[in-house]
Amino acid sequence: GHLAGAALDVFAVEPPRNSPLLDLPNVIATPHVAGSTEEAQEEVGTQIAQEVRDYLAEGVMRNAVNLPTLSAEQYRRLRPYLELAERLGSLAAQVAAGRSGMLGRVRIIYAGEPAELGTRLLRSAVLAGVLNTVLDEKVNLVNSDAVAAARGLAVEERTRRREQGFPNTLEVAMTPMHFGPGEDAGGFSVEGTVLHGTAPRILSIDGIEVEAPLEGVLLFFRNRDVPGVIGLVGTILGSRGINISTFALGRREAVRGAEAVALVRLDGDVPDSIVLPIRSIEAITETCLVRLPGAAGATPVSQSVSARIGSE
């Protein structure tokens, strides 16, 4: 075959000197100057500087090759839910890992604004919270999906309708790897929301309503709803100089001896060993000290939780 014509805009030397191609009637040569002029280079440099400034100052990520592109307004709305997602993932992983020592599946349910804003980054934030709990290596929004897949952590996502009371919610459930996809036995679920646009709060644990701030160092325990449990826990903490910031309670039903849960926020540097005397209380069936992202001693959390994800 024969070449009918050509259009060229890049040459080994620019501008081209004495090229015979320029004299051919079926060749169109256009100058390649758009990205090479001083003005263009200055504009590109300014744009890069602005994007770096926005990320460092506000966390706004624009034109990233491995993350969804968000406007400043989209990121402003999504940011508190990213924080909520990471903390729910961390809480669920720490409690579930303390039960079985190995995590197999995470289920994420979005309702209201979290579902409307887009779930890609929220899923990554949940997985970062889970993985940073049980791994020494640092996991972030960029690599959390890949690390989860490499570790054999299955991820299931759902959306549901807005509900009255708290229409914008995120739920994270962890299941040990030895249970099948349709079985939640041995798992742990937490649901939360964002209040006043910035404050992550927990709404329920394993379906039991309990509302509390989702931050800092938390003592989680499950117990039979009988008199004296709160007093015993408070006495143990007080005798060791540990102050209680908030104490949130919930129970499955208003019947003596029914299942109940508590989430206690603690001040200061709390040793992991505090769970031992609390675990010895007869009415308490489960306890775990949780360090959420941002809490003192929270990095790496894996030092206080004995767990692995998937098969080694």
Short mmCIF file of C-alpha atoms in Angstrom, two decimals, residues 51-280:
data_model
loop_
_atom_site.label_atom_id
_atom_site.label_comp_id
_atom_site.label_asym_id
_atom_site.label_seq_id
_atom_site.Cartn_x
_atom_site.Cartn_y
_atom_site.Cartn_z
CA GLU A 51 -3.34 21.23 43.68
CA VAL A 52 -0.53 20.42 46.12
CA ARG A 53 -1.55 23.39 48.30
CA ASP A 54 -5.21 22.28 48.34
CA TYR A 55 -4.24 18.75 49.35
CA LEU A 56 -1.89 19.81 52.14
CA ALA A 57 -4.19 22.53 53.49
CA GLU A 58 -7.63 20.96 53.00
CA GLY A 59 -7.05 17.35 51.98
CA VAL A 60 -8.73 17.96 48.60
CA MET A 61 -7.37 15.51 46.02
CA ARG A 62 -7.66 16.64 42.39
CA ASN A 63 -6.50 14.82 39.25
CA ALA A 64 -5.11 11.84 41.18
CA VAL A 65 -4.48 8.91 38.84
CA ASN A 66 -5.52 6.29 41.42
CA LEU A 67 -8.42 7.97 43.25
CA PRO A 68 -11.76 9.43 42.17
CA THR A 69 -11.57 13.14 41.40
CA LEU A 70 -13.64 15.28 43.79
CA SER A 71 -14.46 18.94 43.82
CA ALA A 72 -13.78 20.94 46.97
CA GLU A 73 -17.51 20.90 47.79
CA GLN A 74 -17.81 17.13 47.24
CA TYR A 75 -14.81 16.52 49.47
CA ARG A 76 -16.18 18.84 52.16
CA ARG A 77 -19.37 16.75 52.34
CA LEU A 78 -17.57 13.42 52.12
CA ARG A 79 -14.73 14.09 54.56
CA PRO A 80 -16.60 13.48 57.86
CA TYR A 81 -17.99 10.22 56.45
CA LEU A 82 -14.47 9.10 55.53
CA GLU A 83 -13.49 9.62 59.16
CA LEU A 84 -16.60 7.74 60.29
CA ALA A 85 -15.88 4.88 57.87
CA GLU A 86 -12.29 4.44 59.04
CA ARG A 87 -13.25 4.45 62.73
CA LEU A 88 -16.14 2.01 62.26
CA GLY A 89 -13.82 -0.32 60.36
CA SER A 90 -11.20 -0.08 63.08
CA LEU A 91 -13.70 -0.69 65.91
CA ALA A 92 -15.34 -3.65 64.16
CA ALA A 93 -12.00 -5.24 63.31
CA GLN A 94 -10.56 -4.89 66.82
CA VAL A 95 -13.57 -6.50 68.50
CA ALA A 96 -14.07 -9.22 65.87
CA ALA A 97 -10.37 -10.07 65.77
CA GLY A 98 -10.32 -10.42 69.54
CA ARG A 99 -12.92 -13.17 69.23
CA SER A 100 -11.50 -15.35 66.48
CA GLY A 101 -7.99 -14.08 65.74
CA MET A 102 -8.71 -14.09 62.01
CA LEU A 103 -10.99 -11.96 59.83
CA GLY A 104 -12.58 -13.21 56.64
CA ARG A 105 -15.30 -10.86 55.40
CA VAL A 106 -16.40 -7.26 55.80
CA ARG A 107 -19.89 -6.07 54.90
CA ILE A 108 -20.57 -2.36 54.40
CA ILE A 109 -24.10 -0.92 54.25
CA TYR A 110 -24.65 2.67 53.11
CA ALA A 111 -27.84 4.68 53.70
CA GLY A 112 -28.74 8.24 52.77
CA GLU A 113 -25.94 10.70 52.08
CA PRO A 114 -23.07 8.16 52.23
CA ALA A 115 -24.71 6.20 49.40
CA GLU A 116 -25.42 9.37 47.42
CA LEU A 117 -21.90 10.77 47.69
CA GLY A 118 -20.32 7.67 46.15
CA THR A 119 -19.05 4.62 47.95
CA ARG A 120 -15.64 4.09 46.34
CA LEU A 121 -13.66 6.18 48.83
CA LEU A 122 -15.86 5.17 51.77
CA ARG A 123 -15.12 1.51 51.08
CA SER A 124 -11.41 2.30 50.92
CA ALA A 125 -11.65 4.15 54.25
CA VAL A 126 -13.43 1.23 55.94
CA LEU A 127 -10.80 -1.19 54.66
CA ALA A 128 -7.99 1.12 55.79
CA GLY A 129 -9.49 1.13 59.28
CA VAL A 130 -9.76 -2.65 59.29
CA LEU A 131 -6.30 -3.34 57.86
CA ASN A 132 -4.41 -0.79 59.96
CA THR A 133 -5.84 -2.56 62.99
CA VAL A 134 -4.30 -5.91 62.15
CA LEU A 135 -1.25 -5.14 60.00
CA ASP A 136 2.05 -3.45 60.80
CA GLU A 137 2.33 -1.96 57.31
CA LYS A 138 0.60 1.37 56.71
CA VAL A 139 -2.58 1.11 54.64
CA ASN A 140 -4.30 4.16 53.11
CA LEU A 141 -7.11 5.15 50.76
CA VAL A 142 -4.97 4.40 47.72
CA ASN A 143 -3.83 0.86 48.52
CA SER A 144 -6.46 -0.52 50.92
CA ASP A 145 -8.50 -2.31 48.23
CA ALA A 146 -5.41 -3.99 46.80
CA VAL A 147 -4.10 -5.00 50.23
CA ALA A 148 -7.50 -6.42 51.22
CA ALA A 149 -7.65 -8.50 48.03
CA ALA A 150 -4.10 -9.76 48.52
CA ARG A 151 -4.92 -10.80 52.09
CA GLY A 152 -8.07 -12.66 51.06
CA LEU A 153 -10.45 -10.29 52.83
CA ALA A 154 -13.85 -10.53 51.11
CA VAL A 155 -15.84 -7.29 50.79
CA GLU A 156 -19.62 -7.04 50.39
CA GLU A 157 -21.43 -3.74 49.82
CA ARG A 158 -25.12 -2.85 50.06
CA THR A 159 -27.29 0.24 50.11
CA ARG A 160 -30.60 0.73 51.87
CA ARG A 161 -33.30 3.36 52.14
CA ARG A 162 -33.11 6.32 54.44
CA GLU A 163 -34.68 5.65 57.83
CA GLN A 164 -36.36 7.99 60.29
CA GLY A 165 -34.26 9.34 63.12
CA PHE A 166 -30.82 8.99 61.55
CA PRO A 167 -31.21 8.96 57.76
CA ASN A 168 -27.49 9.10 56.91
CA THR A 169 -25.74 6.02 58.27
CA LEU A 170 -22.90 3.64 57.63
CA GLU A 171 -22.80 0.08 58.98
CA VAL A 172 -19.76 -2.19 59.08
CA ALA A 173 -19.95 -5.89 59.94
CA MET A 174 -17.00 -8.25 60.36
CA THR A 175 -17.24 -12.02 60.07
CA PRO A 176 -14.51 -14.57 60.93
CA MET A 177 -13.15 -16.42 57.92
CA HIS A 178 -14.35 -19.85 59.11
CA PHE A 179 -18.00 -18.89 58.58
CA GLY A 180 -19.62 -19.07 55.15
CA PRO A 181 -20.80 -16.05 53.13
CA GLY A 182 -24.37 -16.38 54.39
CA GLU A 183 -23.52 -16.86 58.05
CA ASP A 184 -22.99 -14.02 60.49
CA ALA A 185 -22.43 -16.21 63.56
CA GLY A 186 -19.38 -15.05 65.46
CA GLY A 187 -19.38 -11.69 63.67
CA PHE A 188 -19.62 -8.15 64.96
CA SER A 189 -21.47 -5.16 63.51
CA VAL A 190 -21.44 -1.44 64.27
CA GLU A 191 -23.53 1.37 62.83
CA GLY A 192 -22.74 5.07 62.97
CA THR A 193 -23.54 8.49 61.61
CA VAL A 194 -22.16 12.02 61.47
CA LEU A 195 -23.85 14.64 63.65
CA HIS A 196 -23.67 18.40 63.02
CA GLY A 197 -21.65 17.74 59.89
CA THR A 198 -18.41 16.80 61.64
CA ALA A 199 -18.84 14.53 64.68
CA PRO A 200 -18.72 10.74 64.08
CA ARG A 201 -21.00 8.86 66.49
CA ILE A 202 -21.88 5.24 66.99
CA LEU A 203 -25.59 4.34 66.91
CA SER A 204 -25.71 0.59 67.52
CA ILE A 205 -23.61 -2.47 68.25
CA ASP A 206 -24.85 -5.82 66.96
CA GLY A 207 -28.28 -4.27 66.53
CA ILE A 208 -28.44 -2.95 70.11
CA GLU A 209 -29.00 0.80 70.26
CA VAL A 210 -26.16 2.60 72.01
CA GLU A 211 -25.19 6.16 71.10
CA ALA A 212 -21.73 7.50 71.89
CA PRO A 213 -18.89 9.62 70.45
CA LEU A 214 -16.69 7.56 68.16
CA GLU A 215 -13.25 8.74 69.20
CA GLY A 216 -10.33 8.10 71.50
CA VAL A 217 -9.74 5.00 73.62
CA LEU A 218 -12.89 2.96 74.23
CA LEU A 219 -13.61 0.08 76.57
CA PHE A 220 -16.22 -2.17 74.97
CA PHE A 221 -17.91 -4.88 76.98
CA ARG A 222 -20.94 -7.13 76.69
CA ASN A 223 -22.77 -8.36 79.76
CA ARG A 224 -25.92 -9.80 81.25
CA ASP A 225 -28.15 -6.93 82.35
CA VAL A 226 -28.02 -7.36 86.12
CA PRO A 227 -27.45 -4.86 88.96
CA GLY A 228 -23.92 -3.92 89.97
CA VAL A 229 -22.02 -4.27 86.68
CA ILE A 230 -21.54 -0.56 86.08
CA GLY A 231 -20.39 -0.02 89.66
CA LEU A 232 -17.83 -2.83 89.48
CA VAL A 233 -16.41 -1.53 86.20
CA GLY A 234 -16.18 2.00 87.60
CA THR A 235 -14.45 0.76 90.75
CA ILE A 236 -11.83 -1.16 88.76
CA LEU A 237 -11.08 1.83 86.55
CA GLY A 238 -11.03 4.30 89.44
CA SER A 239 -8.71 2.15 91.55
CA ARG A 240 -6.18 2.30 88.71
CA GLY A 241 -6.47 6.05 88.23
CA ILE A 242 -8.33 5.80 84.91
CA ASN A 243 -10.95 8.49 84.36
CA ILE A 244 -14.22 7.87 82.51
CA SER A 245 -15.10 10.49 79.90
CA THR A 246 -18.42 9.01 78.71
CA PHE A 247 -20.32 5.82 79.57
CA ALA A 248 -22.91 4.66 77.00
CA LEU A 249 -25.20 1.68 77.61
CA GLY A 250 -27.69 -0.31 75.59
CA ARG A 251 -29.67 -3.51 76.02
CA ARG A 252 -31.52 -5.76 73.64
CA GLU A 253 -34.71 -5.87 75.72
CA ALA A 254 -35.94 -4.55 79.06
CA VAL A 255 -35.69 -7.89 80.85
CA ARG A 256 -33.41 -8.71 83.76
CA GLY A 257 -30.49 -10.78 82.53
CA ALA A 258 -30.94 -9.75 78.89
CA GLU A 259 -27.94 -9.06 76.67
CA ALA A 260 -26.46 -5.58 77.13
CA VAL A 261 -23.48 -3.69 75.71
CA ALA A 262 -21.45 -0.72 76.89
CA LEU A 263 -18.97 1.65 75.29
CA VAL A 264 -16.85 3.58 77.78
CA ARG A 265 -14.53 6.35 76.63
CA LEU A 266 -11.43 6.57 78.80
CA ASP A 267 -9.02 9.46 79.36
CA GLY A 268 -5.26 9.34 79.32
CA ASP A 269 -2.83 6.51 78.66
CA VAL A 270 -4.79 3.30 79.26
CA PRO A 271 -2.86 0.00 79.51
CA ASP A 272 -4.12 -3.02 77.58
CA SER A 273 -4.04 -5.03 80.81
CA ILE A 274 -7.10 -3.17 82.13
CA VAL A 275 -9.35 -5.69 80.36
CA LEU A 276 -8.16 -8.55 82.60
CA PRO A 277 -9.89 -7.54 85.88
CA ILE A 278 -12.97 -6.37 83.98
CA ARG A 279 -13.18 -9.68 82.14
CA SER A 280 -13.24 -11.45 85.50
#
